[in-house]
C-alpha positions as a printed Julia matrix, in Angstrom:
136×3 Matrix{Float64}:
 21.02    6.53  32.96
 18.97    3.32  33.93
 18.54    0.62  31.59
 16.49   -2.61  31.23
 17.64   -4.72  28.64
 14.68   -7.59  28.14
 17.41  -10.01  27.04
 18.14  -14.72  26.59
 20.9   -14.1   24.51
 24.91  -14.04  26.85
 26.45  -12.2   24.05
 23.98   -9.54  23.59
 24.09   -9.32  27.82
 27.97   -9.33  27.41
 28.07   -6.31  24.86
 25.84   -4.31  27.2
 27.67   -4.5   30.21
 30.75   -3.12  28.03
 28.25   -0.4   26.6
 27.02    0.59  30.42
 30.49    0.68  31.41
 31.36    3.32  28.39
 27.71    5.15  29.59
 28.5     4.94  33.46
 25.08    3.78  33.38
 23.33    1.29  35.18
 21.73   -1.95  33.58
 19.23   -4.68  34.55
 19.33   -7.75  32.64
 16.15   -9.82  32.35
 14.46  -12.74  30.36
 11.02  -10.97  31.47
  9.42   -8.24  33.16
  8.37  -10.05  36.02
  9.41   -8.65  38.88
 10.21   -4.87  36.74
  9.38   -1.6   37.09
  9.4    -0.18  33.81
  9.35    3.54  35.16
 12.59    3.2   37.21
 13.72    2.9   34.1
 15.16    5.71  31.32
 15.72    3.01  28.11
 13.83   -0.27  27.55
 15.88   -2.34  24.86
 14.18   -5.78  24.16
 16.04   -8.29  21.96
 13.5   -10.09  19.53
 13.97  -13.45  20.93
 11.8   -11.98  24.14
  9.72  -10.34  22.56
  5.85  -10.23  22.81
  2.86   -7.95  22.28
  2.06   -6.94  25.48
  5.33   -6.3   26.27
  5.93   -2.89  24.08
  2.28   -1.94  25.82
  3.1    -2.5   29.22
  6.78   -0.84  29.68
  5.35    2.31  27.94
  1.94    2.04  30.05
  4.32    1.79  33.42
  6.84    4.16  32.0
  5.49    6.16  28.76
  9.05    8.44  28.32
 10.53    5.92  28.3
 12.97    5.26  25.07
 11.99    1.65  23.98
 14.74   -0.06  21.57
 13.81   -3.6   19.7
 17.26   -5.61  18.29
 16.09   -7.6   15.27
 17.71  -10.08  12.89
 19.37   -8.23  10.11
 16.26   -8.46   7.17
 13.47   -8.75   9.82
 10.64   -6.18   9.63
 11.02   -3.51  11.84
  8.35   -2.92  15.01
  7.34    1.0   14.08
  5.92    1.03  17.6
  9.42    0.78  19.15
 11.47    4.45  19.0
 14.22    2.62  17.53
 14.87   -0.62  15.72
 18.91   -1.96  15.31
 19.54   -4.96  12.97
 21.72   -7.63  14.56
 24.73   -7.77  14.42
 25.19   -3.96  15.19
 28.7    -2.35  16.22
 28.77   -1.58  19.97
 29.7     1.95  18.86
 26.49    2.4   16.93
 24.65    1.45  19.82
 26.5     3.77  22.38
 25.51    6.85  19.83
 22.11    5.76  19.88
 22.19    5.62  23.25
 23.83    8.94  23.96
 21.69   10.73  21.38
 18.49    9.73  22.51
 18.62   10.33  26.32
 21.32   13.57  25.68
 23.97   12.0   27.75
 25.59   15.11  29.45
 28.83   13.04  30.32
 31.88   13.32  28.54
 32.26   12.92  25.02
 32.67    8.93  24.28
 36.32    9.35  22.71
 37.46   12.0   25.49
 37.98    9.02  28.3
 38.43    6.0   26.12
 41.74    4.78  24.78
 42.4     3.68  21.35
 42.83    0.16  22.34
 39.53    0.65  24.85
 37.65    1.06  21.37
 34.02   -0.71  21.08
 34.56   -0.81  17.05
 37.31   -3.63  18.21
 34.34   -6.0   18.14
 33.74   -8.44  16.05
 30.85  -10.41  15.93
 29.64  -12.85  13.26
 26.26  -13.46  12.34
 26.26  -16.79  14.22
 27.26  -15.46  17.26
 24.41  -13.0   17.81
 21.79  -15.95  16.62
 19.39  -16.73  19.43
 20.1   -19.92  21.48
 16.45  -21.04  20.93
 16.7   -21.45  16.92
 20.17  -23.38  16.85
């Protein structure tokens, strides 16, 4: 599984590359899609700090089976044009079902290679961690 994560925010970025690692997926971190192929991609997750209206329109121009996910504050009005919306914060688990559901991961079952202490519920991340660098 391939996916772009249209991402400012180092925490968000540092609970993905735990998330790919759980997926054996592959992920490509960017502020933009400059530069991007949406279509060599299977997942498009955009954090709302990034996000614009062209942007929705062009990945699924480029790429249109592509699963598009939006992460919005916790309250915010969800985009109905995305597949899914997740409020921040989410649990890294959450997101990993999500993830696993939508594109049918064939792989082993999350819990059958992951220790207890390997858990993604062990997170925990306060509100004012996942805020966006640009409104502090």
């Amino acid at each position: 599984m391939n996916i772009l994560l249209v991402n400012d925010n180092m925490i968000i970025l540092k609970i993905f590359e735990t998330i790919v690692k759980k997926l054996d997926a592959t992920l490509k971190e960017t502020p933009n899609l400059v530069g991007i192929n949406p279509a060599n991609f299977d997942v498009a997750i955009v954090n709302e700090s990034v996000h614009e209206n062209s942007l929705l329109k062009r990945i699924k121009s480029e790429a249109p089976s592509i699963v598009s996910i939006l992460l919005i504050k916790k309250g915010k009005k969800s985009d109905r044009d995305f597949d899914h919306n997740i409020e921040k914060p989410f649990l890294p688990a959450e997101l990993l079902k999500i993830l696993q559901s939508t594109i049918g991961d064939k792989s082993e079952p999350m819990g059958a290679n992951m220790q207890k202490e390997d858990s993604l519920d062990d997170f925990d991340f306060n509100d004012d961690e996942f805020s966006d660098p640009k409104e502090s």
